[in-house]
mmCIF file of C-alpha atoms in Angstrom:
data_model
loop_
_atom_site.group_PDB
_atom_site.id
_atom_site.type_symbol
_atom_site.label_atom_id
_atom_site.label_comp_id
_atom_site.label_asym_id
_atom_site.label_seq_id
_atom_site.Cartn_x
_atom_site.Cartn_y
_atom_site.Cartn_z
ATOM 1 C CA SER P 1 42.439 20.050 -86.756
ATOM 2 C CA GLN P 2 44.154 21.924 -83.711
ATOM 3 C CA THR P 3 42.051 22.080 -80.418
ATOM 4 C CA ILE P 4 42.861 24.300 -77.512
ATOM 5 C CA HIS P 5 41.887 23.256 -73.875
ATOM 6 C CA GLN P 6 41.377 24.928 -70.089
ATOM 7 C CA TRP P 7 40.835 23.907 -67.247
ATOM 8 C CA PRO P 8 39.058 24.566 -64.643
ATOM 9 C CA ALA P 9 36.224 25.985 -66.424
ATOM 10 C CA THR P 10 35.148 27.759 -63.060
ATOM 11 C CA LEU P 11 37.155 28.555 -60.248
ATOM 12 C CA VAL P 12 36.137 30.131 -56.638
ATOM 13 C CA GLN P 13 39.271 30.680 -54.585
ATOM 14 C CA PRO P 14 39.684 32.914 -51.392
ATOM 15 C CA VAL P 15 42.284 36.002 -51.039
ATOM 16 C CA GLY P 16 45.869 34.631 -50.454
ATOM 17 C CA SER P 17 45.127 31.180 -52.042
ATOM 18 C CA PRO P 18 47.794 29.769 -54.620
ATOM 19 C CA LEU P 19 46.597 29.510 -58.038
ATOM 20 C CA SER P 20 47.208 26.744 -60.976
ATOM 21 C CA LEU P 21 45.266 27.212 -64.353
ATOM 22 C CA GLU P 22 46.004 25.224 -67.508
ATOM 23 C CA CYS P 23 46.085 25.426 -70.901
ATOM 24 C CA THR P 24 46.884 22.726 -73.628
ATOM 25 C CA VAL P 25 46.725 22.642 -77.737
ATOM 26 C CA GLU P 26 46.258 19.709 -79.853
ATOM 27 C CA GLY P 27 46.965 19.374 -83.544
ATOM 28 C CA THR P 28 49.943 21.769 -83.768
ATOM 29 C CA SER P 29 53.523 22.338 -83.032
ATOM 30 C CA ASN P 30 55.708 24.874 -81.527
ATOM 31 C CA PRO P 31 52.420 27.546 -81.361
ATOM 32 C CA ASN P 32 52.704 30.891 -80.034
ATOM 33 C CA LEU P 33 50.757 31.185 -76.440
ATOM 34 C CA TYR P 34 49.159 33.641 -74.817
ATOM 35 C CA TRP P 35 47.171 34.317 -71.880
ATOM 36 C CA TYR P 36 44.706 37.264 -71.562
ATOM 37 C CA ARG P 37 42.634 38.438 -68.714
ATOM 38 C CA GLN P 38 39.033 40.013 -69.232
ATOM 39 C CA ALA P 39 37.260 41.755 -66.301
ATOM 40 C CA ALA P 40 33.775 41.792 -66.317
ATOM 41 C CA GLY P 41 32.703 43.852 -69.529
ATOM 42 C CA ARG P 42 36.007 44.873 -70.202
ATOM 43 C CA GLY P 43 37.926 44.110 -73.157
ATOM 44 C CA LEU P 44 41.501 41.865 -73.429
ATOM 45 C CA GLN P 45 44.295 42.896 -71.424
ATOM 46 C CA LEU P 46 47.410 40.476 -72.449
ATOM 47 C CA LEU P 47 49.400 39.131 -69.815
ATOM 48 C CA PHE P 48 51.848 36.801 -71.206
ATOM 49 C CA TYR P 49 53.132 35.529 -74.458
ATOM 50 C CA SER P 50 55.647 32.591 -75.401
ATOM 51 C CA VAL P 51 57.334 31.733 -78.630
ATOM 52 C CA GLY P 52 58.836 28.796 -77.037
ATOM 53 C CA ILE P 53 59.113 26.239 -74.788
ATOM 54 C CA GLY P 54 60.600 28.180 -71.396
ATOM 55 C CA GLN P 55 60.200 31.401 -73.146
ATOM 56 C CA ILE P 56 57.902 33.407 -71.236
ATOM 57 C CA SER P 57 57.595 37.530 -71.962
ATOM 58 C CA SER P 58 55.127 39.469 -69.509
ATOM 59 C CA GLU P 59 53.230 42.535 -70.631
ATOM 60 C CA VAL P 60 52.217 43.751 -67.410
ATOM 61 C CA PRO P 61 53.913 43.805 -63.741
ATOM 62 C CA GLN P 62 51.524 41.618 -61.041
ATOM 63 C CA ASN P 63 51.307 38.756 -59.123
ATOM 64 C CA LEU P 64 50.443 36.455 -61.644
ATOM 65 C CA SER P 65 53.486 34.186 -63.365
ATOM 66 C CA ALA P 66 53.139 31.898 -66.350
ATOM 67 C CA SER P 67 55.281 29.019 -67.544
ATOM 68 C CA ARG P 68 55.620 26.763 -70.530
ATOM 69 C CA PRO P 69 57.073 23.516 -69.738
ATOM 70 C CA GLN P 70 56.271 21.409 -72.732
ATOM 71 C CA ASP P 71 55.680 22.588 -76.105
ATOM 72 C CA ARG P 72 52.063 22.585 -76.251
ATOM 73 C CA GLN P 73 51.489 23.234 -72.406
ATOM 74 C CA PHE P 74 51.012 26.933 -70.828
ATOM 75 C CA ILE P 75 50.151 27.377 -67.273
ATOM 76 C CA LEU P 76 49.308 30.548 -65.289
ATOM 77 C CA SER P 77 50.238 30.594 -61.654
ATOM 78 C CA SER P 78 50.023 32.947 -58.698
ATOM 79 C CA LYS P 79 51.764 32.207 -54.867
ATOM 80 C CA LYS P 80 48.626 34.745 -53.450
ATOM 81 C CA LEU P 81 45.620 35.473 -55.192
ATOM 82 C CA LEU P 82 44.298 39.086 -54.749
ATOM 83 C CA LEU P 83 40.925 40.150 -55.161
ATOM 84 C CA SER P 84 41.427 42.197 -58.125
ATOM 85 C CA ASP P 85 42.634 38.586 -59.625
ATOM 86 C CA SER P 86 39.058 38.343 -60.564
ATOM 87 C CA GLY P 87 38.520 37.601 -64.120
ATOM 88 C CA PHE P 88 38.264 35.480 -67.072
ATOM 89 C CA TYR P 89 41.378 34.382 -67.958
ATOM 90 C CA LEU P 90 41.664 33.316 -71.803
ATOM 91 C CA CYS P 91 44.677 31.449 -73.385
ATOM 92 C CA ALA P 92 44.904 31.565 -77.011
ATOM 93 C CA TRP P 93 47.151 30.220 -79.516
ATOM 94 C CA SER P 94 48.858 31.114 -82.687
ATOM 95 C CA VAL P 95 51.332 29.857 -85.684
ATOM 96 C CA THR P 96 54.385 31.039 -85.417
ATOM 97 C CA GLY P 97 54.473 33.712 -88.262
ATOM 98 C CA GLY P 98 51.692 34.025 -91.180
ATOM 99 C CA LYS P 99 48.727 35.355 -90.377
ATOM 100 C CA ARG P 100 49.154 35.488 -86.423
ATOM 101 C CA THR P 101 45.339 34.866 -86.172
ATOM 102 C CA GLN P 102 44.420 33.817 -82.514
ATOM 103 C CA TYR P 103 42.620 31.073 -81.291
ATOM 104 C CA PHE P 104 40.800 30.999 -78.457
ATOM 105 C CA GLY P 105 40.297 28.263 -75.341
ATOM 106 C CA PRO P 106 36.985 28.257 -73.594
ATOM 107 C CA GLY P 107 38.378 30.395 -70.347
ATOM 108 C CA THR P 108 38.597 30.445 -66.913
ATOM 109 C CA ARG P 109 36.284 32.122 -64.731
ATOM 110 C CA LEU P 110 38.241 33.090 -61.910
ATOM 111 C CA LEU P 111 36.269 34.581 -58.855
ATOM 112 C CA VAL P 112 38.459 35.605 -55.395
ATOM 113 C CA LEU P 113 36.688 35.809 -52.666
ATOM 114 C CA GLY R 1 53.309 51.125 -76.989
ATOM 115 C CA GLN R 2 50.501 50.675 -79.608
ATOM 116 C CA GLN R 3 46.924 51.547 -78.895
ATOM 117 C CA VAL R 4 44.064 50.617 -80.399
ATOM 118 C CA MET R 5 41.131 52.542 -79.566
ATOM 119 C CA GLN R 6 37.243 51.156 -80.643
ATOM 120 C CA ILE R 7 34.075 53.099 -80.357
ATOM 121 C CA PRO R 8 31.202 53.120 -79.680
ATOM 122 C CA GLN R 9 31.567 50.771 -76.546
ATOM 123 C CA TYR R 10 27.925 50.267 -76.417
ATOM 124 C CA GLN R 11 25.408 49.976 -79.606
ATOM 125 C CA HIS R 12 21.651 49.116 -79.130
ATOM 126 C CA VAL R 13 20.510 48.861 -82.374
ATOM 127 C CA GLN R 14 16.753 47.818 -83.545
ATOM 128 C CA GLU R 15 16.570 44.604 -84.995
ATOM 129 C CA GLY R 16 16.438 45.309 -88.904
ATOM 130 C CA GLU R 17 18.541 48.329 -88.677
ATOM 131 C CA ASP R 18 22.627 49.086 -89.647
ATOM 132 C CA PHE R 19 25.480 49.997 -87.319
ATOM 133 C CA THR R 20 28.728 50.603 -87.875
ATOM 134 C CA THR R 21 31.721 50.348 -85.058
ATOM 135 C CA TYR R 22 35.133 52.103 -85.489
ATOM 136 C CA CYS R 23 38.931 51.142 -84.292
ATOM 137 C CA ASN R 24 41.874 53.384 -84.546
ATOM 138 C CA SER R 25 45.397 52.867 -83.823
ATOM 139 C CA SER R 26 48.171 55.056 -82.893
ATOM 140 C CA THR R 27 50.482 53.045 -85.014
ATOM 141 C CA THR R 28 50.538 51.879 -88.545
ATOM 142 C CA LEU R 29 49.387 48.179 -88.646
ATOM 143 C CA SER R 30 50.328 45.134 -90.507
ATOM 144 C CA ASN R 31 47.338 43.645 -90.521
ATOM 145 C CA ILE R 32 43.827 44.107 -88.305
ATOM 146 C CA GLN R 33 41.754 41.135 -87.303
ATOM 147 C CA TRP R 34 38.337 41.152 -85.573
ATOM 148 C CA TYR R 35 36.611 39.235 -83.472
ATOM 149 C CA LYS R 36 33.026 38.263 -82.026
ATOM 150 C CA GLN R 37 32.410 37.112 -78.216
ATOM 151 C CA ARG R 38 29.049 36.381 -77.418
ATOM 152 C CA PRO R 39 27.775 36.894 -74.198
ATOM 153 C CA GLY R 40 29.424 34.259 -71.736
ATOM 154 C CA GLY R 41 31.669 32.748 -74.596
ATOM 155 C CA HIS R 42 35.061 33.234 -75.920
ATOM 156 C CA PRO R 43 36.611 35.649 -78.397
ATOM 157 C CA VAL R 44 35.676 33.842 -82.198
ATOM 158 C CA PHE R 45 38.395 35.039 -85.555
ATOM 159 C CA LEU R 46 35.877 36.532 -87.552
ATOM 160 C CA ILE R 47 38.299 38.040 -90.241
ATOM 161 C CA GLN R 48 41.806 39.415 -91.178
ATOM 162 C CA LEU R 49 42.490 42.645 -93.622
ATOM 163 C CA VAL R 50 45.880 43.029 -94.825
ATOM 164 C CA LYS R 51 46.331 45.273 -97.597
ATOM 165 C CA SER R 52 45.511 49.142 -97.251
ATOM 166 C CA GLY R 53 41.767 50.081 -98.198
ATOM 167 C CA GLU R 54 40.934 46.483 -98.648
ATOM 168 C CA VAL R 55 37.204 45.633 -98.275
ATOM 169 C CA LYS R 56 35.687 42.054 -97.143
ATOM 170 C CA LYS R 57 31.927 41.062 -96.684
ATOM 171 C CA GLN R 58 30.911 37.955 -94.789
ATOM 172 C CA LYS R 59 26.975 37.944 -95.662
ATOM 173 C CA ARG R 60 25.637 41.184 -93.554
ATOM 174 C CA LEU R 61 29.329 42.100 -92.638
ATOM 175 C CA THR R 62 31.857 44.396 -94.329
ATOM 176 C CA PHE R 63 34.917 45.018 -93.277
ATOM 177 C CA GLN R 64 37.233 47.886 -94.250
ATOM 178 C CA PHE R 65 40.997 48.458 -93.641
ATOM 179 C CA GLY R 66 42.060 52.273 -94.062
ATOM 180 C CA GLU R 67 44.064 53.767 -96.199
ATOM 181 C CA ALA R 68 46.631 54.369 -94.318
ATOM 182 C CA LYS R 69 46.545 51.109 -92.076
ATOM 183 C CA LYS R 70 45.598 52.851 -89.203
ATOM 184 C CA ASN R 71 41.943 52.406 -88.547
ATOM 185 C CA SER R 72 39.331 49.823 -89.599
ATOM 186 C CA SER R 73 35.231 49.490 -89.404
ATOM 187 C CA LEU R 74 32.896 46.762 -89.328
ATOM 188 C CA HIS R 75 29.243 47.500 -90.476
ATOM 189 C CA ILE R 76 26.389 45.081 -90.082
ATOM 190 C CA THR R 77 23.171 45.610 -92.125
ATOM 191 C CA ALA R 78 19.748 44.196 -91.131
ATOM 192 C CA THR R 79 21.221 43.634 -87.708
ATOM 193 C CA GLN R 80 19.682 40.178 -86.118
ATOM 194 C CA THR R 81 19.136 38.786 -82.526
ATOM 195 C CA THR R 82 22.273 36.374 -83.369
ATOM 196 C CA ASP R 83 24.608 39.593 -83.851
ATOM 197 C CA VAL R 84 24.398 40.185 -80.199
ATOM 198 C CA GLY R 85 27.875 40.066 -78.752
ATOM 199 C CA THR R 86 30.713 42.354 -78.285
ATOM 200 C CA TYR R 87 33.230 43.020 -81.451
ATOM 201 C CA PHE R 88 36.988 43.373 -80.795
ATOM 202 C CA CYS R 89 39.269 44.717 -83.629
ATOM 203 C CA ALA R 90 42.919 43.711 -83.510
ATOM 204 C CA GLY R 91 45.692 45.137 -84.406
ATOM 205 C CA SER R 92 49.162 43.276 -85.342
ATOM 206 C CA ASN R 93 52.449 44.514 -85.591
ATOM 207 C CA ASP R 94 54.409 41.243 -84.225
ATOM 208 C CA TYR R 95 53.830 38.349 -81.705
ATOM 209 C CA LYS R 96 51.133 40.424 -80.299
ATOM 210 C CA LEU R 97 47.631 41.377 -81.295
ATOM 211 C CA SER R 98 46.673 44.841 -79.503
ATOM 212 C CA PHE R 99 43.032 44.521 -78.830
ATOM 213 C CA GLY R 100 40.443 47.139 -78.742
ATOM 214 C CA ALA R 101 37.980 47.480 -75.450
ATOM 215 C CA GLY R 102 35.427 46.069 -77.792
ATOM 216 C CA THR R 103 31.764 47.022 -78.853
ATOM 217 C CA THR R 104 29.178 45.109 -76.850
ATOM 218 C CA VAL R 105 26.073 45.220 -79.271
ATOM 219 C CA THR R 106 22.480 44.346 -78.158
ATOM 220 C CA VAL R 107 19.355 44.125 -80.316
ATOM 221 C CA ARG R 108 15.590 45.154 -79.289
ATOM 222 C CA ALA R 109 13.340 42.769 -81.210
#
């Protein structure tokens, strides 16, 4: 069966510090991968998605970036965090084609102080 | 771009009562999906609707896809405390899902 992992689970970072969040998927090949951000009590904002290794599409301009160095690994990064980067970061995967149901990881709660 | 709007944003329900949350898209959708996020948790897939006018049931939950494939609804009967959480609809047209803002449900016992 497929599983999706995210780490760390929680993170407190000072403004201006770098960020690296990691997401890995097991039990499937060539998944579509997604990064979302959810502000407290709000909906899901799609940040990036990837349909293959090295292929990243950005949905919103910001100081975040994403990379996919391996088929089942998706990384969210920032060189300098802003206060507004605080939120709940969710990684998700879906099969290529088909129903495209998305399966979410447990998320990372980021607080920028 | 495609926009999915969801109402109401908040739903306070007396235990045992019914309620409905609605989802509307600015464009025709190939399918619509519903997710539930429990407080402190992550969204979990509930169901997908593909056909025009489709209706699916999961116990006390009834999901409907509009004839024009631009709107959907989720109706919950006899609400229980286990129904607490945020329900998201999401419309699909390509690789991406466009999520509504969600309906956050609280239940009064």
